[in-house]
mmCIF file of C-alpha atoms and ligand atoms in Angstrom:
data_model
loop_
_atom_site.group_PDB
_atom_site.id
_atom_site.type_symbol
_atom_site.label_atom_id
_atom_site.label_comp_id
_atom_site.label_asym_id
_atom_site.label_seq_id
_atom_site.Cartn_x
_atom_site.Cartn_y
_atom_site.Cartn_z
ATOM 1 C CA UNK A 1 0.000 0.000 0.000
ATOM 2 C CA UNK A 2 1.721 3.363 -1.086
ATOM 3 C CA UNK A 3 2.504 5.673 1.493
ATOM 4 C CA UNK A 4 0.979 8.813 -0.623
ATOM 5 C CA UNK A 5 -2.284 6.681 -0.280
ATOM 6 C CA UNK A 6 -2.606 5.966 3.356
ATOM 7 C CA UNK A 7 -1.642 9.459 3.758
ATOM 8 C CA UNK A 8 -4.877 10.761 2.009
ATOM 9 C CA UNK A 9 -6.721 8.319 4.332
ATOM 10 C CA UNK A 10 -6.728 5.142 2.312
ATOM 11 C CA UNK A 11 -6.777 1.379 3.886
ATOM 12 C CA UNK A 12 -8.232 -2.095 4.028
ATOM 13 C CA UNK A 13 -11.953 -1.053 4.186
ATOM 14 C CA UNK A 14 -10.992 0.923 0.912
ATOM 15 C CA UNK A 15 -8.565 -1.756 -0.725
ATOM 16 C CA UNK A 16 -10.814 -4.444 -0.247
ATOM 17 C CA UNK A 17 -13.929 -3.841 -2.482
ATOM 18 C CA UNK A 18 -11.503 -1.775 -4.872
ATOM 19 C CA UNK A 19 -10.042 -5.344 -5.507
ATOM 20 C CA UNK A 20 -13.215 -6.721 -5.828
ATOM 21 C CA UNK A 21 -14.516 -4.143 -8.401
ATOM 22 C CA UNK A 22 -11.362 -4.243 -10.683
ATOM 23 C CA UNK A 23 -11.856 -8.629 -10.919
ATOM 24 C CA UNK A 24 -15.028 -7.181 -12.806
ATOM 25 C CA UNK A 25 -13.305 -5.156 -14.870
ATOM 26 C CA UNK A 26 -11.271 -6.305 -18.562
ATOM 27 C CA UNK A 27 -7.798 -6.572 -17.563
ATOM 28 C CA UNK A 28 -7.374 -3.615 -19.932
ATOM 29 C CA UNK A 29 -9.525 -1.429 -18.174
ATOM 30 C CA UNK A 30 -8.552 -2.842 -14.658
ATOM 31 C CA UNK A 31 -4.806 -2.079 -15.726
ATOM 32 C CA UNK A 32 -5.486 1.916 -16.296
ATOM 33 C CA UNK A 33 -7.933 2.326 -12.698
ATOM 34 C CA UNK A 34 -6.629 3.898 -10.079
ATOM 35 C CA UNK A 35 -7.824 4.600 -6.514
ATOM 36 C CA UNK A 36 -8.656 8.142 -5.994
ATOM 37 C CA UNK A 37 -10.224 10.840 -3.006
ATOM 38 C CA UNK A 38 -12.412 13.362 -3.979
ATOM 39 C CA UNK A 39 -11.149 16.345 -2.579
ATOM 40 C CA UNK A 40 -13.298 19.434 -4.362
ATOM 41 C CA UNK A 41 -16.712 19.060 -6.135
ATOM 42 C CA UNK A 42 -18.073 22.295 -7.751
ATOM 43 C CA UNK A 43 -21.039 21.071 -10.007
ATOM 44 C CA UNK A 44 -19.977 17.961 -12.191
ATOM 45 C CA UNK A 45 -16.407 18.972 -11.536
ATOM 46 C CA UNK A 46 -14.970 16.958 -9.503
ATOM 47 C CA UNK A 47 -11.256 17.320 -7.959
ATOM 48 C CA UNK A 48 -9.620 14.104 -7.263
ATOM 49 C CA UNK A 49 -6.304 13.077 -5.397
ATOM 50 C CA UNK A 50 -4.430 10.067 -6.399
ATOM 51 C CA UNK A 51 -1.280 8.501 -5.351
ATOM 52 C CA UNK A 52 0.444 10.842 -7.912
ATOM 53 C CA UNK A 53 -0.750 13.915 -6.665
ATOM 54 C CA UNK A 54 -3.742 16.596 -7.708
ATOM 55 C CA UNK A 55 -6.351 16.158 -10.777
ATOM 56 C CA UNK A 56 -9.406 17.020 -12.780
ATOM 57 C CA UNK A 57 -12.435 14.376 -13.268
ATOM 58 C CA UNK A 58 -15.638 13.499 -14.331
ATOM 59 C CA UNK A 59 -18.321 12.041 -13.528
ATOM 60 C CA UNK A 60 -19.267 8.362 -16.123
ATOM 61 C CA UNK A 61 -22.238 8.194 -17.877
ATOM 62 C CA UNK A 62 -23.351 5.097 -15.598
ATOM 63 C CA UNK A 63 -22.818 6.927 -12.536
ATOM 64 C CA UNK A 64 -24.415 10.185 -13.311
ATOM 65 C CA UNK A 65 -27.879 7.947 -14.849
ATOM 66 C CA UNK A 66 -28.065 5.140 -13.093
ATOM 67 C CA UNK A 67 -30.863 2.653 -14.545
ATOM 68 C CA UNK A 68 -32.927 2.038 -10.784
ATOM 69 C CA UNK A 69 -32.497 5.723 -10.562
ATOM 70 C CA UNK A 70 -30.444 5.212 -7.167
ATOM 71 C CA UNK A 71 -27.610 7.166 -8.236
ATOM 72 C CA UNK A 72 -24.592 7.527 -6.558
ATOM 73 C CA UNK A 73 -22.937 10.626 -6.803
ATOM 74 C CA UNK A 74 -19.633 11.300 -5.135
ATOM 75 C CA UNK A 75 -19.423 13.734 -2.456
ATOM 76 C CA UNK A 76 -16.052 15.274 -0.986
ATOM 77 C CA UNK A 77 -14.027 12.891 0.963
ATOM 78 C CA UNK A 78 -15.404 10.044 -1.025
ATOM 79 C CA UNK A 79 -12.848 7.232 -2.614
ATOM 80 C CA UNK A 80 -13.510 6.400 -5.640
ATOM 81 C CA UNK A 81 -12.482 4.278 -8.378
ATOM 82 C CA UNK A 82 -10.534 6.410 -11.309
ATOM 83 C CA UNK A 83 -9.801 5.838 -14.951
ATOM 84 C CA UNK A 84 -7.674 8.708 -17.523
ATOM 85 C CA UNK A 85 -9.594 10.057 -19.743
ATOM 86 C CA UNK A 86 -7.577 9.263 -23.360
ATOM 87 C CA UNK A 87 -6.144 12.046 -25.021
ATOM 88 C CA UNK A 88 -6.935 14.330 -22.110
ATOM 89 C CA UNK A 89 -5.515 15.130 -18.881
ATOM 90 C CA UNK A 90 -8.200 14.000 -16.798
ATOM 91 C CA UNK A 91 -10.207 11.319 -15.383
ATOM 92 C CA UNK A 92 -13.500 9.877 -14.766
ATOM 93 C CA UNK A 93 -15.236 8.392 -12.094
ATOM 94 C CA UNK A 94 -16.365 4.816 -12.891
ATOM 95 C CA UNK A 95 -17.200 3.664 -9.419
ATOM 96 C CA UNK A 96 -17.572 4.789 -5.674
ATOM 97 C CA UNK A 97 -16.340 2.792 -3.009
ATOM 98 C CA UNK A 98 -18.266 1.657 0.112
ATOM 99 C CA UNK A 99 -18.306 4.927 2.897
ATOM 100 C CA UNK A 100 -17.345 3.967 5.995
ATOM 101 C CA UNK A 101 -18.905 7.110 7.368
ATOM 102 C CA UNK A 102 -21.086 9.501 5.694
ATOM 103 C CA UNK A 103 -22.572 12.913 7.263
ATOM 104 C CA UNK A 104 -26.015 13.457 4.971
ATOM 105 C CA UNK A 105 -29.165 15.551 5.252
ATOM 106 C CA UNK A 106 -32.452 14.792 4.542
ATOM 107 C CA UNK A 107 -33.710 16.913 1.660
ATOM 108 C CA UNK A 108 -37.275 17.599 0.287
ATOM 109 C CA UNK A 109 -37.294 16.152 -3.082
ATOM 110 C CA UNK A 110 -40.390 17.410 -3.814
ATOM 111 C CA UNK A 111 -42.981 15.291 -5.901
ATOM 112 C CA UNK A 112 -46.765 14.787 -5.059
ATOM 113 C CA UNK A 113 -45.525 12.396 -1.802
ATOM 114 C CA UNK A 114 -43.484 14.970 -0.673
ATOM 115 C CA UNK A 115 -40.480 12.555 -1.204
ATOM 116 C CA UNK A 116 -37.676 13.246 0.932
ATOM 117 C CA UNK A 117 -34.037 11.834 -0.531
ATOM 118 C CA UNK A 118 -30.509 11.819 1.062
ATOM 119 C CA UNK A 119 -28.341 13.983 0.373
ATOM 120 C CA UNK A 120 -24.562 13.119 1.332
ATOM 121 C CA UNK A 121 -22.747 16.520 2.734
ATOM 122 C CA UNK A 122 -19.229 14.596 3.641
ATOM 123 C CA UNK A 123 -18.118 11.119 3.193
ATOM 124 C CA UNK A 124 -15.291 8.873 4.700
ATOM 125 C CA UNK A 125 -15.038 11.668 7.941
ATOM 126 C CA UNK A 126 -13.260 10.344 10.781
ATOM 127 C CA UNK A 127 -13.270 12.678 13.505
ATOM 128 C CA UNK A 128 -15.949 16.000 13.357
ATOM 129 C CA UNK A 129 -15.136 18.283 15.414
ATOM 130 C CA UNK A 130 -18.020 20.124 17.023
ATOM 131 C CA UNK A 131 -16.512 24.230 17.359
ATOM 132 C CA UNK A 132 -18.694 26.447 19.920
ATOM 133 C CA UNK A 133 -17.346 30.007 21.013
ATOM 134 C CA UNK A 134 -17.538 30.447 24.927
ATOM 135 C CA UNK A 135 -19.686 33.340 23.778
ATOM 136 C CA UNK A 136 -23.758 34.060 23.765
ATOM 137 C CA UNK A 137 -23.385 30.672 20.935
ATOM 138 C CA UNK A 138 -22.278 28.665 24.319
ATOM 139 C CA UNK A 139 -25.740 26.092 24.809
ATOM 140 C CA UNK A 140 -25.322 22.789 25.791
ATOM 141 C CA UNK A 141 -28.512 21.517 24.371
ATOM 142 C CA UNK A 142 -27.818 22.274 20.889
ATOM 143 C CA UNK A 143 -24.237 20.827 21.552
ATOM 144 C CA UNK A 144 -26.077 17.599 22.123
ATOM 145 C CA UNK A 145 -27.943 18.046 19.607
ATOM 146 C CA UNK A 146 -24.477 18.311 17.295
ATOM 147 C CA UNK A 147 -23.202 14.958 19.230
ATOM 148 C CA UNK A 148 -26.053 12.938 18.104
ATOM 149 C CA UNK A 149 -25.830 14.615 14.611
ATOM 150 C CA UNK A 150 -21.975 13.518 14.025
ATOM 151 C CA UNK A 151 -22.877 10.478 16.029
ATOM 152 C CA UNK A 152 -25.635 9.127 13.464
ATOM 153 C CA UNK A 153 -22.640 9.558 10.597
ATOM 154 C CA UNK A 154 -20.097 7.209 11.849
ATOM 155 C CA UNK A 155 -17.518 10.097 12.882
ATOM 156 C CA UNK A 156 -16.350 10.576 16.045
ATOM 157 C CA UNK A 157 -17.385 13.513 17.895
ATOM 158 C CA UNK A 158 -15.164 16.396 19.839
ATOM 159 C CA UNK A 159 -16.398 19.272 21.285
ATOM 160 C CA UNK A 160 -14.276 22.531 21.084
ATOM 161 C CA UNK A 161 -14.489 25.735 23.036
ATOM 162 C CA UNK A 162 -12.899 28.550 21.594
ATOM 163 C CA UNK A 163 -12.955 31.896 22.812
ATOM 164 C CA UNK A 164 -11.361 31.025 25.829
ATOM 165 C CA UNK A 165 -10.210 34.537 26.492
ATOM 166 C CA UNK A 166 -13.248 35.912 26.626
ATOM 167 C CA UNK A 167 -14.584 34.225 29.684
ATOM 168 C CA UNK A 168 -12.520 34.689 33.384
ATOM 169 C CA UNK A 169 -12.892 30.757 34.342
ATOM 170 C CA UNK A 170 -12.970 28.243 31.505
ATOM 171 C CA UNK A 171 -13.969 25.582 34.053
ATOM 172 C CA UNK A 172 -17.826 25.886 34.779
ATOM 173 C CA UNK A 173 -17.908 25.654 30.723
ATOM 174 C CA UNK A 174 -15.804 22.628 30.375
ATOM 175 C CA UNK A 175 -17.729 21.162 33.086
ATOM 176 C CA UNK A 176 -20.948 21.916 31.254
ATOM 177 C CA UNK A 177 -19.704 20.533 27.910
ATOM 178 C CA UNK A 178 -18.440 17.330 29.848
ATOM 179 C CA UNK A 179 -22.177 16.558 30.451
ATOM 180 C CA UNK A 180 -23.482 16.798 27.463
ATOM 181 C CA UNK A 181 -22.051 13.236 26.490
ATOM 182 C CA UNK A 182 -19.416 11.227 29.077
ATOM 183 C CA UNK A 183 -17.097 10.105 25.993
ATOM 184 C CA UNK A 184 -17.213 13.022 24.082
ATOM 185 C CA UNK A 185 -13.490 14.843 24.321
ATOM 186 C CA UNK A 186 -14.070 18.546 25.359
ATOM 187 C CA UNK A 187 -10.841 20.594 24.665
ATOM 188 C CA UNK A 188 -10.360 24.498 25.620
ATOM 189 C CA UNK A 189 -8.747 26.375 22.671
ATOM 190 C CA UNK A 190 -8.082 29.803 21.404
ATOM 191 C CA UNK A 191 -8.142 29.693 17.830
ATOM 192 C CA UNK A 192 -6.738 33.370 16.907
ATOM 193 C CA UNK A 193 -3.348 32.892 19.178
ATOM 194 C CA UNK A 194 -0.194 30.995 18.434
ATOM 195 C CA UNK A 195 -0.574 27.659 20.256
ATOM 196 C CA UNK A 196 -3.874 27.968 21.272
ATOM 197 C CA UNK A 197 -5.144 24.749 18.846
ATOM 198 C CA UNK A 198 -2.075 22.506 19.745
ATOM 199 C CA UNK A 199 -4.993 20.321 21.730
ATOM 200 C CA UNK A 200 -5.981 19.202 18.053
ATOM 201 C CA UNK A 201 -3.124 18.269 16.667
ATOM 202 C CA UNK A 202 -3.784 14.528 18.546
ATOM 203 C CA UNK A 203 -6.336 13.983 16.235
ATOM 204 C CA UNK A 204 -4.831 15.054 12.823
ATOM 205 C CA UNK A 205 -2.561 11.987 12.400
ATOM 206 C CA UNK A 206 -1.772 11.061 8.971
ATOM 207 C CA UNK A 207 -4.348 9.380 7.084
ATOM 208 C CA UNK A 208 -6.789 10.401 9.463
ATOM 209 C CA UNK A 209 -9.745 12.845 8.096
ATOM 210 C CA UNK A 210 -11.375 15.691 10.492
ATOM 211 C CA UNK A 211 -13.820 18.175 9.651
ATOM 212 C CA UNK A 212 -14.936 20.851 11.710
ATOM 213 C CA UNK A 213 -18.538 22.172 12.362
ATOM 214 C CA UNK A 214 -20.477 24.560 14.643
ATOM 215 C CA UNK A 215 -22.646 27.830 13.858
ATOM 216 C CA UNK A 216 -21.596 30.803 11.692
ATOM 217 C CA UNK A 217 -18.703 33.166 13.816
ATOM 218 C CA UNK A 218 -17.247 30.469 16.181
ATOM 219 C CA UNK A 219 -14.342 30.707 14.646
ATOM 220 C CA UNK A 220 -14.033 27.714 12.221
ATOM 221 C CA UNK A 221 -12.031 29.759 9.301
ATOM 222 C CA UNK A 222 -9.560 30.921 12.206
ATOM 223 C CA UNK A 223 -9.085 27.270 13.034
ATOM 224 C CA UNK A 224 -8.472 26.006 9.176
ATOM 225 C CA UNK A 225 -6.198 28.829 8.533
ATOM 226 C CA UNK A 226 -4.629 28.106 11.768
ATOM 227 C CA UNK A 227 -4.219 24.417 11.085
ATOM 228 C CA UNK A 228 -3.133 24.811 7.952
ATOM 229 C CA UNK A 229 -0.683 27.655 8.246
ATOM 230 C CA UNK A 230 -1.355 30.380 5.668
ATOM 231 C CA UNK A 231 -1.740 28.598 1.876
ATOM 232 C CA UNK A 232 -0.558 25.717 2.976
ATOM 233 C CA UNK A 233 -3.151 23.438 0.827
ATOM 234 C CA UNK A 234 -2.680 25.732 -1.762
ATOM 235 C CA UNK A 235 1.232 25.875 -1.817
ATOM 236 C CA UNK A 236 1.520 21.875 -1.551
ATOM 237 C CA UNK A 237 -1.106 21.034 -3.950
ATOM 238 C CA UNK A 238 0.635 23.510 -6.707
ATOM 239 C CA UNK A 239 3.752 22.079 -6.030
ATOM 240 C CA UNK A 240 2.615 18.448 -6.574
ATOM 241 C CA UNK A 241 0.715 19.550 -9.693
ATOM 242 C CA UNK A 242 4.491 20.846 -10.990
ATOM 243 C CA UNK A 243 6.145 17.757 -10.585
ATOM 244 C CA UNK A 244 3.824 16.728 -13.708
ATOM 245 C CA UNK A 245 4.486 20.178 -15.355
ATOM 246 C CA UNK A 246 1.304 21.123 -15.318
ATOM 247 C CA UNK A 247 -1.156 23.136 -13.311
ATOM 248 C CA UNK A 248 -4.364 22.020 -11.832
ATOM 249 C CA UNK A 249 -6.817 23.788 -9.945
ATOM 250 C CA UNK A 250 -6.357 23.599 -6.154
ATOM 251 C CA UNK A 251 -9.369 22.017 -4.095
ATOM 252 C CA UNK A 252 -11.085 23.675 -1.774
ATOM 253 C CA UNK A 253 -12.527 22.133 0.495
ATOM 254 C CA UNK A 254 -10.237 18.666 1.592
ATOM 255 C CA UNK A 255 -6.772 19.931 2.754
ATOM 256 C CA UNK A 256 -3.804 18.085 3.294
ATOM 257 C CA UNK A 257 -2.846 19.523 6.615
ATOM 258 C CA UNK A 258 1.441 20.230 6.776
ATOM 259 C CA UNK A 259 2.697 17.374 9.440
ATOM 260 C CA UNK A 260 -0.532 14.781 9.081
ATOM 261 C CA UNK A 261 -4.320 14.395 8.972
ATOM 262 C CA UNK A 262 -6.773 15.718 6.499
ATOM 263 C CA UNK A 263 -9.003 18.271 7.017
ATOM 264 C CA UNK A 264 -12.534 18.907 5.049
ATOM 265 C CA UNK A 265 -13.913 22.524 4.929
ATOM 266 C CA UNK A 266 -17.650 22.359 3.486
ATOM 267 C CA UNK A 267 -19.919 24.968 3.436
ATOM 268 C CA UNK A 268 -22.545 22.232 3.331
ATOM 269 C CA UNK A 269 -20.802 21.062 6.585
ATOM 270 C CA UNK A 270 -21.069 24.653 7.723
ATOM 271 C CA UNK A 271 -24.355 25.095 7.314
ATOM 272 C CA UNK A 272 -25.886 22.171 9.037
ATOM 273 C CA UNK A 273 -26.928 24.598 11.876
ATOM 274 C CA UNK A 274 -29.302 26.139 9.213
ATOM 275 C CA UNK A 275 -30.749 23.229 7.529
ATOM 276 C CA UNK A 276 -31.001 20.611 10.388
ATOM 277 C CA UNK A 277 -34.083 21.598 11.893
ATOM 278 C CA UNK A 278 -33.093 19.877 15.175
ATOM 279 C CA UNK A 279 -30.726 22.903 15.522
ATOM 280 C CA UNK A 280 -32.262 25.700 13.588
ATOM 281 C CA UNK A 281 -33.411 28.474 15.647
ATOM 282 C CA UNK A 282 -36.862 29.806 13.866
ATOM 283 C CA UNK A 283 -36.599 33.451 14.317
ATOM 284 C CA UNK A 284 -39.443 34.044 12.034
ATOM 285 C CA UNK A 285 -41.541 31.780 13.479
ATOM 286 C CA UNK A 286 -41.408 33.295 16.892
ATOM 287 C CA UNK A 287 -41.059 36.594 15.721
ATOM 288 C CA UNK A 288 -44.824 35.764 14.095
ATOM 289 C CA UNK A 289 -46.024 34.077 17.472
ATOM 290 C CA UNK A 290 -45.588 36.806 19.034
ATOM 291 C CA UNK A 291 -48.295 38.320 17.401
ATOM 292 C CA UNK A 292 -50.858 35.563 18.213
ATOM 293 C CA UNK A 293 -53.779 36.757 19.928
ATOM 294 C CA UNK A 294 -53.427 34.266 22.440
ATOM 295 C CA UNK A 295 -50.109 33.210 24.412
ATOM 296 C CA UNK A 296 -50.138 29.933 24.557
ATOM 297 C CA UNK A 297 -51.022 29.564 20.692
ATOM 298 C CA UNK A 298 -50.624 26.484 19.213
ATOM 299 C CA UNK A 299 -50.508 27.868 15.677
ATOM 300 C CA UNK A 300 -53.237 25.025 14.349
ATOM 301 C CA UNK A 301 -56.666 26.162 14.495
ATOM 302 C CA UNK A 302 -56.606 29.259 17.535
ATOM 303 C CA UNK A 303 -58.586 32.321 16.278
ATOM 304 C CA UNK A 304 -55.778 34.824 15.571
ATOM 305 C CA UNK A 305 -53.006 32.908 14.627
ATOM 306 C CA UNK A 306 -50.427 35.142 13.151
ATOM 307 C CA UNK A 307 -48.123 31.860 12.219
ATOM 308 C CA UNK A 308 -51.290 30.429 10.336
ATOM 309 C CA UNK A 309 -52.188 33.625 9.016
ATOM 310 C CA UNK A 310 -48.603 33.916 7.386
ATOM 311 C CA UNK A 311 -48.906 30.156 5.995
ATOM 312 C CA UNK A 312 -52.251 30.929 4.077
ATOM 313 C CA UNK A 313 -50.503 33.950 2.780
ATOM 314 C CA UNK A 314 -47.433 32.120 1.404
ATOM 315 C CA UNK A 315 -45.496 34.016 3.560
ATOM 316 C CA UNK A 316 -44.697 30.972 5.505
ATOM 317 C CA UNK A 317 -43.265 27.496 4.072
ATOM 318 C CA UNK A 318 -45.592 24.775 6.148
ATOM 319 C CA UNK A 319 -42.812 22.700 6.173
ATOM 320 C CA UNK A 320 -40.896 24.661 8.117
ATOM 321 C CA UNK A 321 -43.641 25.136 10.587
ATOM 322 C CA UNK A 322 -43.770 20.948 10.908
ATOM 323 C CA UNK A 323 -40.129 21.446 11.414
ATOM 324 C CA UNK A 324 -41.023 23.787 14.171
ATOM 325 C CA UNK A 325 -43.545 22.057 15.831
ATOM 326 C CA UNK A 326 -41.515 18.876 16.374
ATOM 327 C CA UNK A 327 -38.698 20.709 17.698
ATOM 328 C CA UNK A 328 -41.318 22.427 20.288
ATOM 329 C CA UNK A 329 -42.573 18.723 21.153
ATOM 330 C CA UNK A 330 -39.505 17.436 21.794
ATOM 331 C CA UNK A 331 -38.524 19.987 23.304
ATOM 332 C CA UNK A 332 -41.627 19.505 26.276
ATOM 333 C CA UNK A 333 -41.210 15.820 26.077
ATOM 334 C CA UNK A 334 -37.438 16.185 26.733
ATOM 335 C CA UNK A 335 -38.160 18.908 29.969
ATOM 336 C CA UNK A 336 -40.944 16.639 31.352
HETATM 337 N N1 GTP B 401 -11.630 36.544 21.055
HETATM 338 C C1 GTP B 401 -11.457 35.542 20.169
HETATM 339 N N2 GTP B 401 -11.898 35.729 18.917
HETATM 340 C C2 GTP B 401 -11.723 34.712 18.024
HETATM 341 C C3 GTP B 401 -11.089 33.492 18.395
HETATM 342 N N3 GTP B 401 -11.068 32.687 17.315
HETATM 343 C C4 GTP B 401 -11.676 33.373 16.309
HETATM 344 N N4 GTP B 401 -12.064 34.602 16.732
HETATM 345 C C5 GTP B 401 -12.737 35.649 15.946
HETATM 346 O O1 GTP B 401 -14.102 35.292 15.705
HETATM 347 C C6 GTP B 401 -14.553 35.831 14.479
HETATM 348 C C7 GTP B 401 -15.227 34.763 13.630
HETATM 349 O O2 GTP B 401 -14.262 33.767 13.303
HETATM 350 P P1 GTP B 401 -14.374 32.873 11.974
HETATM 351 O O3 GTP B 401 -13.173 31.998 11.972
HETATM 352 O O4 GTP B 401 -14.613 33.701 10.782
HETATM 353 O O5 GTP B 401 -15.686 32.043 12.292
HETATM 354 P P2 GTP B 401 -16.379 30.900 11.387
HETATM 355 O O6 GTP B 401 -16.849 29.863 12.322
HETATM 356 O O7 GTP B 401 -15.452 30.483 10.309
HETATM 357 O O8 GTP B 401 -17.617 31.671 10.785
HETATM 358 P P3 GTP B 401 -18.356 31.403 9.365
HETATM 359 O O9 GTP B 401 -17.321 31.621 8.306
HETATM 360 O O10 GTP B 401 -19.444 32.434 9.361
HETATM 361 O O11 GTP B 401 -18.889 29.996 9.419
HETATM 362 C C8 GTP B 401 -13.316 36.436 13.813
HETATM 363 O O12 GTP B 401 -13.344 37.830 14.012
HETATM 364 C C9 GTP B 401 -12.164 35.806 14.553
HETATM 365 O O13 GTP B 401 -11.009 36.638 14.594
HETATM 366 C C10 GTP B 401 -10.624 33.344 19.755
HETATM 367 O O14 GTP B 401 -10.066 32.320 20.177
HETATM 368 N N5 GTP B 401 -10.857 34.405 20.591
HETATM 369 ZN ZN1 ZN B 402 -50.457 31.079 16.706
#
């Protein structure tokens, strides 16, 4: 097994079905495969790392049309199984690998059933590390909420506190992140000083892939750039890409962090405090309840519902408010 590979996070769960699928393959086409990580996807552009450094792909026919319909499109992290494009300096994706953990939403896929399809944000994660500023964003429920979220992908969950300097006494935090889940590491950082994220550097080992989430202004860019030292991705990805003589686009989002571990950067990662509507705040919503005539609306049939008022207008997506109305109800089952 090649060093470059079980650098970018490759082993036996990988090697084993790629084995498998290249005894289905002509020896021909077996010969020209390669194994692969998707480390950028913009569109049907994907960004792959092999063994030999940084380059382009797309996305086979077979993959992008499946015949059940149950297609399987890469997502970042993913390994997949690679083949050169002839006459071009590219590849395409002929085959994904088994994930051996994948962070997905569930998205609306519309449809007169109101279908609801998966949508994979992050494959192959190892570690996700949950990033909370010791700040008004500081709420232990919601970082339980995160636990169970990176819990139900496969990844291993670590909670973060950054910020430190903003609070006197770190300790009644810590302690209060410590209950949220007994195995769950909690580690104290400062992401904007030198130093201040050497707690982290445990868990980027070579091979090893971490990606970090937690809501907007916590300080997860700080981190990355931190981690990575300034450029860093960009500077070693440009460099491999020169040892061919050519120049590829750098990816974006997984980074080869300098001295071990990978590290994905997703805006879909980013964003899961948005779309999960476990940890969504409704602003909206409340900001219309307030206007019910009564106080303890239920915003279903009350006489001067402001919430209904706004979904009969359009103003208000009635998903959203089902999405609100089970957080509320597990919220009282949870307090009872
Ligand atoms: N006081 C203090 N400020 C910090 C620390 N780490 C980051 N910040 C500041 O917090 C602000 C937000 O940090 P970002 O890294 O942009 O936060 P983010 O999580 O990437 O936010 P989004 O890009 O919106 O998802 C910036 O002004 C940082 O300089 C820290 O340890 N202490
Ligand atoms: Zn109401």
């Amino acid at each position: 097994m090649s060093e470059a590979l079980t650098a970018l996070g490759w082993d036996d769960t990988f090697a084993q079905p790629y084995d498998a699928y290249l005894d289905t393959l002509s020896a021909d086409d077996a010969g020209v495969s390669v194994p692969a990580r998707v480390v950028g996807v913009e569109r049907a552009a994907y960004q792959l790392r092999t063994e030999h450094g940084p380059s382009e792909a797309l996305l086979a026919g077979t993959l992008q049309h499946a015949p059940d319909g149950a297609r399987v499109a890469p997502a970042i992290g993913d390994w997949v199984v690679a083949r050169p494009i002839e006459g071009e300096d590219r590849y395409r994706i002929v085959h994904v690998l088994p994930r051996k953990t994948t962070f997905s939403r569930a998205v609306n896929a519309g449809g007169p059933r109101r279908a609801v399809s998966e949508q994979v944000i992050a494959a192959n994660v190892d570690v996700i590390l949950i990033v909370t500023a010791l700040d008004e964003d500081f709420n232990p429920p919601r970082l339980g909420r995160y636990v169970t979220a990176v819990r139900a992908s496969g990844a291993q969950p670590v909670i973060l506190l950054n910020k430190t300097d903003l609070v006197p006494d770190v300790l009644p935090f810590l302690e209060a992140a410590r209950a949220v889940s007994e195995d769950v590491p909690v580690h104290a950082i400062r992401a904007d000083a030198p130093g201040g994220q050497d707690a982290l550097r445990a868990y980027l080992r070579p091979g090893v892939t971490v990606a970090l989430i937690g809501s907007s202004g916590v300080g997860k860019s700080t981190l990355t750039n931190a981690l990575l030292g300034r450029d860093a991705a960009l500077t070693g990805e440009v460099r491999a890409a020169d040892r061919q003589g050519r120049h590829t686009t750098t990816s974006r989002t997984l980074y080869v962090v300098p001295g071990g571990g990978l590290l994905i950067d997703n805006p879909g990662l980013r964003e899961i405090a948005v779309w999960d509507p476990n940890l969504a705040a409704f602003e909206e919503i409340e900001a219309l309840a307030a206007q019910c005539r009564f106080r303890k609306c239920t915003h279903t049939t009350e006489p001067g519902c402001a919430v209904q008022a706004a979904v009969r207008a359009g103003r208000l997506d009635p998903d959203r408010l089902d999405a609100y109305r089970e957080q509320q109800t597990t919220r009282r089952a949870r307090r009872r």
